[in-house]
XYZ file of C-alpha atoms in Angstrom:
390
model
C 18.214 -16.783 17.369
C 16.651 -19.063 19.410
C 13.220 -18.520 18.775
C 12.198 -21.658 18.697
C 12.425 -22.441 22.506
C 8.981 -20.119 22.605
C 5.865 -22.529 22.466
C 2.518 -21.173 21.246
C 1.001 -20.845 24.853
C 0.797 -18.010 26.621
C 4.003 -16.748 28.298
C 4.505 -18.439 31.479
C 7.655 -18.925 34.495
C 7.781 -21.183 37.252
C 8.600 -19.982 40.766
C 12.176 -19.906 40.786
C 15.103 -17.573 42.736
C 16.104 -14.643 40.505
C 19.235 -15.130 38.687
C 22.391 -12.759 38.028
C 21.239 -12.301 33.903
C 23.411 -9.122 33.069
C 19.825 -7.150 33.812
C 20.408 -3.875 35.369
C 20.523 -4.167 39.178
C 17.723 -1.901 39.938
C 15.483 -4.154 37.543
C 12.538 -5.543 39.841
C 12.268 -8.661 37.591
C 9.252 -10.255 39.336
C 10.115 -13.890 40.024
C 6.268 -15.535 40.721
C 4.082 -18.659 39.085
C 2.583 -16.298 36.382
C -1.191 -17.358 35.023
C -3.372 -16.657 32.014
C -4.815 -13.179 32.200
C -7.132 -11.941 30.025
C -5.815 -8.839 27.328
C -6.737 -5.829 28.501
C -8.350 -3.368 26.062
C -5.264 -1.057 25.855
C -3.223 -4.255 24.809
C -5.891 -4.956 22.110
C -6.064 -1.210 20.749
C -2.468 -1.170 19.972
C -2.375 -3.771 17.336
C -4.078 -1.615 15.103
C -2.453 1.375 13.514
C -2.389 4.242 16.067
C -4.899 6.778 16.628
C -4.838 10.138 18.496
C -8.305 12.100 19.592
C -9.497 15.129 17.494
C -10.424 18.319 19.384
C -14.066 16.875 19.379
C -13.335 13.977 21.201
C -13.432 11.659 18.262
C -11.110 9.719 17.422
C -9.417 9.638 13.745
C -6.097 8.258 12.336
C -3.083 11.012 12.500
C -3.320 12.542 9.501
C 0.387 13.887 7.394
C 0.709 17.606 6.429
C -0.502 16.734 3.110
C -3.429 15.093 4.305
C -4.142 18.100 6.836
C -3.974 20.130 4.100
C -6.305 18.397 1.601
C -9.039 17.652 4.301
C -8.889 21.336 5.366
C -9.450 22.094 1.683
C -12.255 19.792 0.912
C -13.817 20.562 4.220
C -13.515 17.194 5.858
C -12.059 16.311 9.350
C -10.428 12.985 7.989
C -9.104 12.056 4.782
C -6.842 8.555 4.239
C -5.236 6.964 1.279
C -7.829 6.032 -1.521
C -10.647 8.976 -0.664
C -12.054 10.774 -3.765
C -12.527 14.181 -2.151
C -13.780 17.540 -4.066
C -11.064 20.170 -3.154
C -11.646 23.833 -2.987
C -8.552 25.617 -4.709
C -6.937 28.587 -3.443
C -4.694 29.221 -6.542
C -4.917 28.349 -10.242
C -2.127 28.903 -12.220
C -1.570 28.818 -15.908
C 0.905 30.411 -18.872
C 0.867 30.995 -22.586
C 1.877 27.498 -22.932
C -1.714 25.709 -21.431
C -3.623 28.937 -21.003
C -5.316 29.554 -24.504
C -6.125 25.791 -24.337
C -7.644 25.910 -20.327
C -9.835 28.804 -21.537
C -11.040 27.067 -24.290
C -12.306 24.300 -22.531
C -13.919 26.909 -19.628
C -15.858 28.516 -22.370
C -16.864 25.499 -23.962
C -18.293 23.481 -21.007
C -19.697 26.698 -18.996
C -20.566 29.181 -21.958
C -18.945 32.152 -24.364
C -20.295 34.737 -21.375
C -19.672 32.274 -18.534
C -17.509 34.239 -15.706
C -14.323 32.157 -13.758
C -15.412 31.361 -10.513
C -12.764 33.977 -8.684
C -10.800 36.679 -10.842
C -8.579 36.935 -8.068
C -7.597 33.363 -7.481
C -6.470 33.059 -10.582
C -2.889 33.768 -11.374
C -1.662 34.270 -15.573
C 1.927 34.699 -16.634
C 3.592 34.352 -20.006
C 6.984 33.207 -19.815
C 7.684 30.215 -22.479
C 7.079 32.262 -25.888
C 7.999 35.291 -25.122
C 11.429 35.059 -25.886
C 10.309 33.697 -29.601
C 9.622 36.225 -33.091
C 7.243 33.665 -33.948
C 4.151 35.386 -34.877
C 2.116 32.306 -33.849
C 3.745 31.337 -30.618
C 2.763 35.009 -29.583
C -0.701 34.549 -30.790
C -1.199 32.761 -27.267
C -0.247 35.423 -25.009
C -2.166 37.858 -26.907
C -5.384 35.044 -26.697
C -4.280 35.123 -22.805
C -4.079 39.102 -22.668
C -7.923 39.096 -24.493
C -9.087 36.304 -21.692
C -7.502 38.877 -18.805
C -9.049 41.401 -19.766
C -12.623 39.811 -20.293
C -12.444 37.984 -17.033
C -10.882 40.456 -14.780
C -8.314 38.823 -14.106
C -6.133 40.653 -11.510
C -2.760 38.689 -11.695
C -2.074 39.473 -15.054
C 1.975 39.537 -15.243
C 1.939 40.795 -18.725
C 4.657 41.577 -21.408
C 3.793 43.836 -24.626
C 7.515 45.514 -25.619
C 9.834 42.502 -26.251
C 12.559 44.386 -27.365
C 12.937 45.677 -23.738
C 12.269 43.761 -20.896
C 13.035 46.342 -18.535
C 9.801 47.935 -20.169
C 7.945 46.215 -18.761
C 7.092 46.509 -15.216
C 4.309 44.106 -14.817
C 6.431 41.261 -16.181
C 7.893 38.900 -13.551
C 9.719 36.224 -15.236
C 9.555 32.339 -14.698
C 6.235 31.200 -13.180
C 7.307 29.355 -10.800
C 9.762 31.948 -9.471
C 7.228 34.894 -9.974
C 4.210 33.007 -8.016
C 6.696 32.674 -4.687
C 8.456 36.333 -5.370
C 4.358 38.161 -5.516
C 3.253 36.245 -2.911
C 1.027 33.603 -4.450
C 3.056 30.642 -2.294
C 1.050 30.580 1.354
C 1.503 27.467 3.470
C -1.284 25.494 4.111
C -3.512 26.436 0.896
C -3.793 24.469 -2.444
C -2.157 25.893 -5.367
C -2.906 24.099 -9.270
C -0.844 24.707 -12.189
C -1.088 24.222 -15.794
C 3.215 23.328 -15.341
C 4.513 20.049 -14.409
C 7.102 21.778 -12.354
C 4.133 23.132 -10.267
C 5.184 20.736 -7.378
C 7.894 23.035 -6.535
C 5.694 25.188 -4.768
C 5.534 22.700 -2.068
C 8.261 24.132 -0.248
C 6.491 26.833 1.106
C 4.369 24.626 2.906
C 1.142 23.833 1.053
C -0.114 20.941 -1.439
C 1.182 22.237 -4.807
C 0.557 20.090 -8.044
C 0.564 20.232 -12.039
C -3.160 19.529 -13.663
C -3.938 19.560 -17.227
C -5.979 22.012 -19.402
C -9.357 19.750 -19.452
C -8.703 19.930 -15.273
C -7.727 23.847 -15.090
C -10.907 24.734 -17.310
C -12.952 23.097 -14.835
C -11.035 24.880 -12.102
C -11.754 28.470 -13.919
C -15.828 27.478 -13.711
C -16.273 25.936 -10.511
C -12.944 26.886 -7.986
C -12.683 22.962 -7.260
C -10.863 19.752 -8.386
C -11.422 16.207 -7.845
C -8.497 14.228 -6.098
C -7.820 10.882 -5.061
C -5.735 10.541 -2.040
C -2.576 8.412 -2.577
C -0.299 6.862 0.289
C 2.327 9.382 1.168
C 4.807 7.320 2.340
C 6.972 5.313 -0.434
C 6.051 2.244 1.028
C 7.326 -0.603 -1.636
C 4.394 -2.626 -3.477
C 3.903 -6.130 -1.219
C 5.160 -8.976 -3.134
C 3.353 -11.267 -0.797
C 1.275 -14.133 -2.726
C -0.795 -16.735 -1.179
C 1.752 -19.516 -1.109
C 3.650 -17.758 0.609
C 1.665 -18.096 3.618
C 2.274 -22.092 4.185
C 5.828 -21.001 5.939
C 3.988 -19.578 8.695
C 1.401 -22.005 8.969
C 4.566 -25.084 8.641
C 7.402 -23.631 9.431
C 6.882 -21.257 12.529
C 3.764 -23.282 13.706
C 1.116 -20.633 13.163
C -1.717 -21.789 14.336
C -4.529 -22.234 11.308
C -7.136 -20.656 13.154
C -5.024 -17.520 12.820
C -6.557 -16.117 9.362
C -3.534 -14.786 7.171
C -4.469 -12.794 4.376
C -3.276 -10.448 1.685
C -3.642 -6.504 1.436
C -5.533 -4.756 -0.584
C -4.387 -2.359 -3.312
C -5.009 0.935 -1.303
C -3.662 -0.608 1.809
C -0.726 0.287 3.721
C 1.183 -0.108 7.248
C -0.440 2.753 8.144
C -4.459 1.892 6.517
C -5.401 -1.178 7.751
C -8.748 -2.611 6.714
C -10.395 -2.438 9.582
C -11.142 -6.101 12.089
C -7.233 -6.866 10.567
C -3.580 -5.681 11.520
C -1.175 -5.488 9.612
C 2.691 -6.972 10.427
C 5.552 -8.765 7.508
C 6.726 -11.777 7.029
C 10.583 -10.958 7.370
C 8.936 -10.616 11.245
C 8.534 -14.956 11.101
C 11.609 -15.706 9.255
C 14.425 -13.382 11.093
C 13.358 -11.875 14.417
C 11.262 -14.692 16.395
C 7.564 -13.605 16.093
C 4.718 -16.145 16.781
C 1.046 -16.404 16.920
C -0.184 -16.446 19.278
C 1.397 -13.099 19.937
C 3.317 -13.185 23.824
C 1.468 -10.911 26.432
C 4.594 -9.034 27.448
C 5.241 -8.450 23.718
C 1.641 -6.918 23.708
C 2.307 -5.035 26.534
C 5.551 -3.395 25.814
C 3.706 -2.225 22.060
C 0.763 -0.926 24.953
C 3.061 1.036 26.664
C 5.107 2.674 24.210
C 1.876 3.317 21.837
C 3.188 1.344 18.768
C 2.140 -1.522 16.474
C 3.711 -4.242 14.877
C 4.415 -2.073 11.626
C 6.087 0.269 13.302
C 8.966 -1.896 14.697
C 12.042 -2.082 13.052
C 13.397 -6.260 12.823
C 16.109 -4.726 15.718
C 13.559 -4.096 17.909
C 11.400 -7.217 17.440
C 14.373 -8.884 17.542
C 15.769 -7.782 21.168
C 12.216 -7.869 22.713
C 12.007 -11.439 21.287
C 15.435 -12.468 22.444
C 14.894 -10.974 26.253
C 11.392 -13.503 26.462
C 13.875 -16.181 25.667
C 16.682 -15.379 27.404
C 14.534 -14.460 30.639
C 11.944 -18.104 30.130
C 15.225 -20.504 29.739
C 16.203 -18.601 33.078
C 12.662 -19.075 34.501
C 11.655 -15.495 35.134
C 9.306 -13.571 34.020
C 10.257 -10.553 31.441
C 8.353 -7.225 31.109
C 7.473 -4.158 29.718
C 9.761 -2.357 32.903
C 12.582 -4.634 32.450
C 12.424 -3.645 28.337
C 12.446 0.007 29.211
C 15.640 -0.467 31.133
C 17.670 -2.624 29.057
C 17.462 -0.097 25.498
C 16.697 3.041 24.471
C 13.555 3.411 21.971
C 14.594 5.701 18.991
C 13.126 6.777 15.849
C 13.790 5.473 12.609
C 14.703 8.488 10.522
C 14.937 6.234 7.122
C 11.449 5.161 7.497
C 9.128 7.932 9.343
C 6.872 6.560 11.926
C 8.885 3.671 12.379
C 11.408 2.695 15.524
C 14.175 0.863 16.516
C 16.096 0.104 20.270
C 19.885 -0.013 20.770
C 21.013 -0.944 24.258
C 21.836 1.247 27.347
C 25.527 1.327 28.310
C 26.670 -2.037 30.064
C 24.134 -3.361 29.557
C 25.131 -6.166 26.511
C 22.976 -8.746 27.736
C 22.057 -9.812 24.162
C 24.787 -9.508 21.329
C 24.792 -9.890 17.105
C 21.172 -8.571 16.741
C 21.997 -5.955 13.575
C 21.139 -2.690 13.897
C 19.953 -2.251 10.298
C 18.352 -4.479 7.974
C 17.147 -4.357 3.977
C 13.786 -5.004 2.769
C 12.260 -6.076 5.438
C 9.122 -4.098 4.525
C 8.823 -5.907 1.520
C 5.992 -9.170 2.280
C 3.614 -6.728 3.945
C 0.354 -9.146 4.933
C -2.289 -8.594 7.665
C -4.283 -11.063 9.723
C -7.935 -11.122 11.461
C -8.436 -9.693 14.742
C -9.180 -12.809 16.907
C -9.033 -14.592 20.064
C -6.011 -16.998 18.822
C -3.643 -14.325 17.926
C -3.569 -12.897 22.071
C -1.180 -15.204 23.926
């Protein structure tokens, strides 16, 4: 690509007569002496990761259903990746496995005649020793019986005649079967269980995780737990290092007053620090990008309501290639032109991301792939500044 026939100054065409580029007849390409304006806010606001307004007029990142769920929990409007947030629990599951064990640990901490914070919340069923003669291994569901019936506990799927299964009509099976079958799965609530397989649960539409039994005894006392919020998309670790920031600076003739730096360990596309945006290094080396950043690439971002790590290398790419093709033909290119030429899609690989593909007949630009692998991989962000508007 010919990306290097873009200088570092702001995008500008001479006065010239329009010429037949393969552009789509109805295109008003504006043919005039364009000058320096200054950015407008809206072209600012889009380099940083998007933002939608809350019913209360503030304005907070979009949140995932995960994140909705955890902020209803711990009674917070917001919640992004690396909070600590105190989460009320709606359902605490254990078995004869962890059960004895989380008990323990709730009578230890809280007291012999302590009560569990919600005898109805809490859901108990024996399902891993039952099937054994071993006088020990059932020694924990008869601990877990004693516990029921001191606490109260109303979800008490118990077993006493193992000879007969069908004798037993408060026995429900598997756990993780048995909490969707009585109901205990509701979407949007936050279910713990003393089972790695917990996370199953998830289906149904709520936050559904394994804990362990020093966790779960806290849970029995106090209803809550004590989560960190992780990224939720599988975003690859950046491999970016410092050095690898002289290619920019000598290579595509970054400007040094442009400050390039690395991301933090909690940061993400999507969790900017904030003064900084975020953008990859696959976006210098293979589709064309420059700092300072064109205005009609600014603009097009504007209008569409994206940032930089949202576009796929195909889209960069052919918005990139049209400010080329349309300055070695001296006219100006914009956001209306774009909009004509492709069709914006979204990237179902990579959620929240997007990608173009051209209209019909209209091939002005061909080769530009339509996929391309690890490009997501040198994640870096740079300083909100002056130099990086062109």
């Amino acid at each position: 690509m010919a990306s290097s026939v873009i200088s570092s100054s702001p995008f500008l065409c001479k006065s010239a007569q329009q010429k037949d580029l393969g552009f789509p007849k109805s295109s008003q390409i504006s043919v005039h002496r364009c000058q320096k304006r200054a950015i407008s806010r809206k072209i600012v606001s889009v380099m940083a990761p998007q933002r939608s307004s809350s019913a209360t007029g503030s304005v907070k990142t979009g949140m995932t259903m995960t994140e909705k769920i955890l902020a209803k929990a711990a009674e917070k409007s917001q919640v992004v990746p690396g909070d600590n947030i105190w989460v009320n629990v709606d359902v605490l599951m254990t078995h004869d496995v962890c059960g004895p064990g989380a008990f323990g640990i709730f009578k230890r901490e809280f007291g012999e005649k302590a009560k569990v914070w919600d005898p109805e919340k809490i859901v108990v069923i024996p399902d891993h020793y039952i099937f054994t003669t071993d006088k020990r291994a059932n020694r924990n569901v008869d601990i877990m019986r004693e516990h029921c019936r001191e606490q109260n506990i109303k979800y008490f799927y118990d077993i006493t005649d193992l000879g007969d299964f069908r004798a037993n009509p408060d026995y429900k099976g598997v756990c993780h079967v048995a909490l969707a079958q009585e109901g205990h799965c509701r979407p949007g609530e936050v279910l713990l269980g003393t089972d790695s397989h917990t996370c199953t649960a998830g289906a149904f539409g709520q936050f559904a995780t394994g804990i362990g039994n020093t966790d779960a005894g806290f849970v029995l006392g106090t209803g809550k737990i004590l989560l960190k919020m992780c990224s939720s998309f599988n975003f690859p670790h950046p491999t970016t290092t410092a050095d690898d920031f002289e290619n920019p600076y000598k290579v595509y003739w970054v400007d040094r007053s442009v400050a390039l730096d690395l991301v933090g360990t909690h940061e993400t596309p999507k969790t900017v620090r904030e003064g900084y945006y975020g953008a990859y290094l696959s976006f210098f080396r293979s589709c064309g990008l420059i700092f300072p950043i064109p205005e009609p690439i600014l603009e097009v971002l504007a209008e569409l309501g994206l940032s930089l790590t949202q576009l796929l290398p195909n889209f960069l790419r052919h918005l990139v290639a049209f400010l080329v093709k349309a300055r070695e033909e001296g006219l100006a290119f914009r956001r209306s032109e774009f909009r004509q030429l492709v069709l914006v899609k979204r990237n179902k690989q990579n959620p929240g991301t997007f990608l173009v593909s051209l209209r019909p007949g209209h091939h002005v630009i061909e080769d530009i792939p339509y996929r391309h692998e690890k490009w997501r991989e040198q994640f870096f962000c740079f300083q909100d500044g002056s130099s990086i508007y062109g």
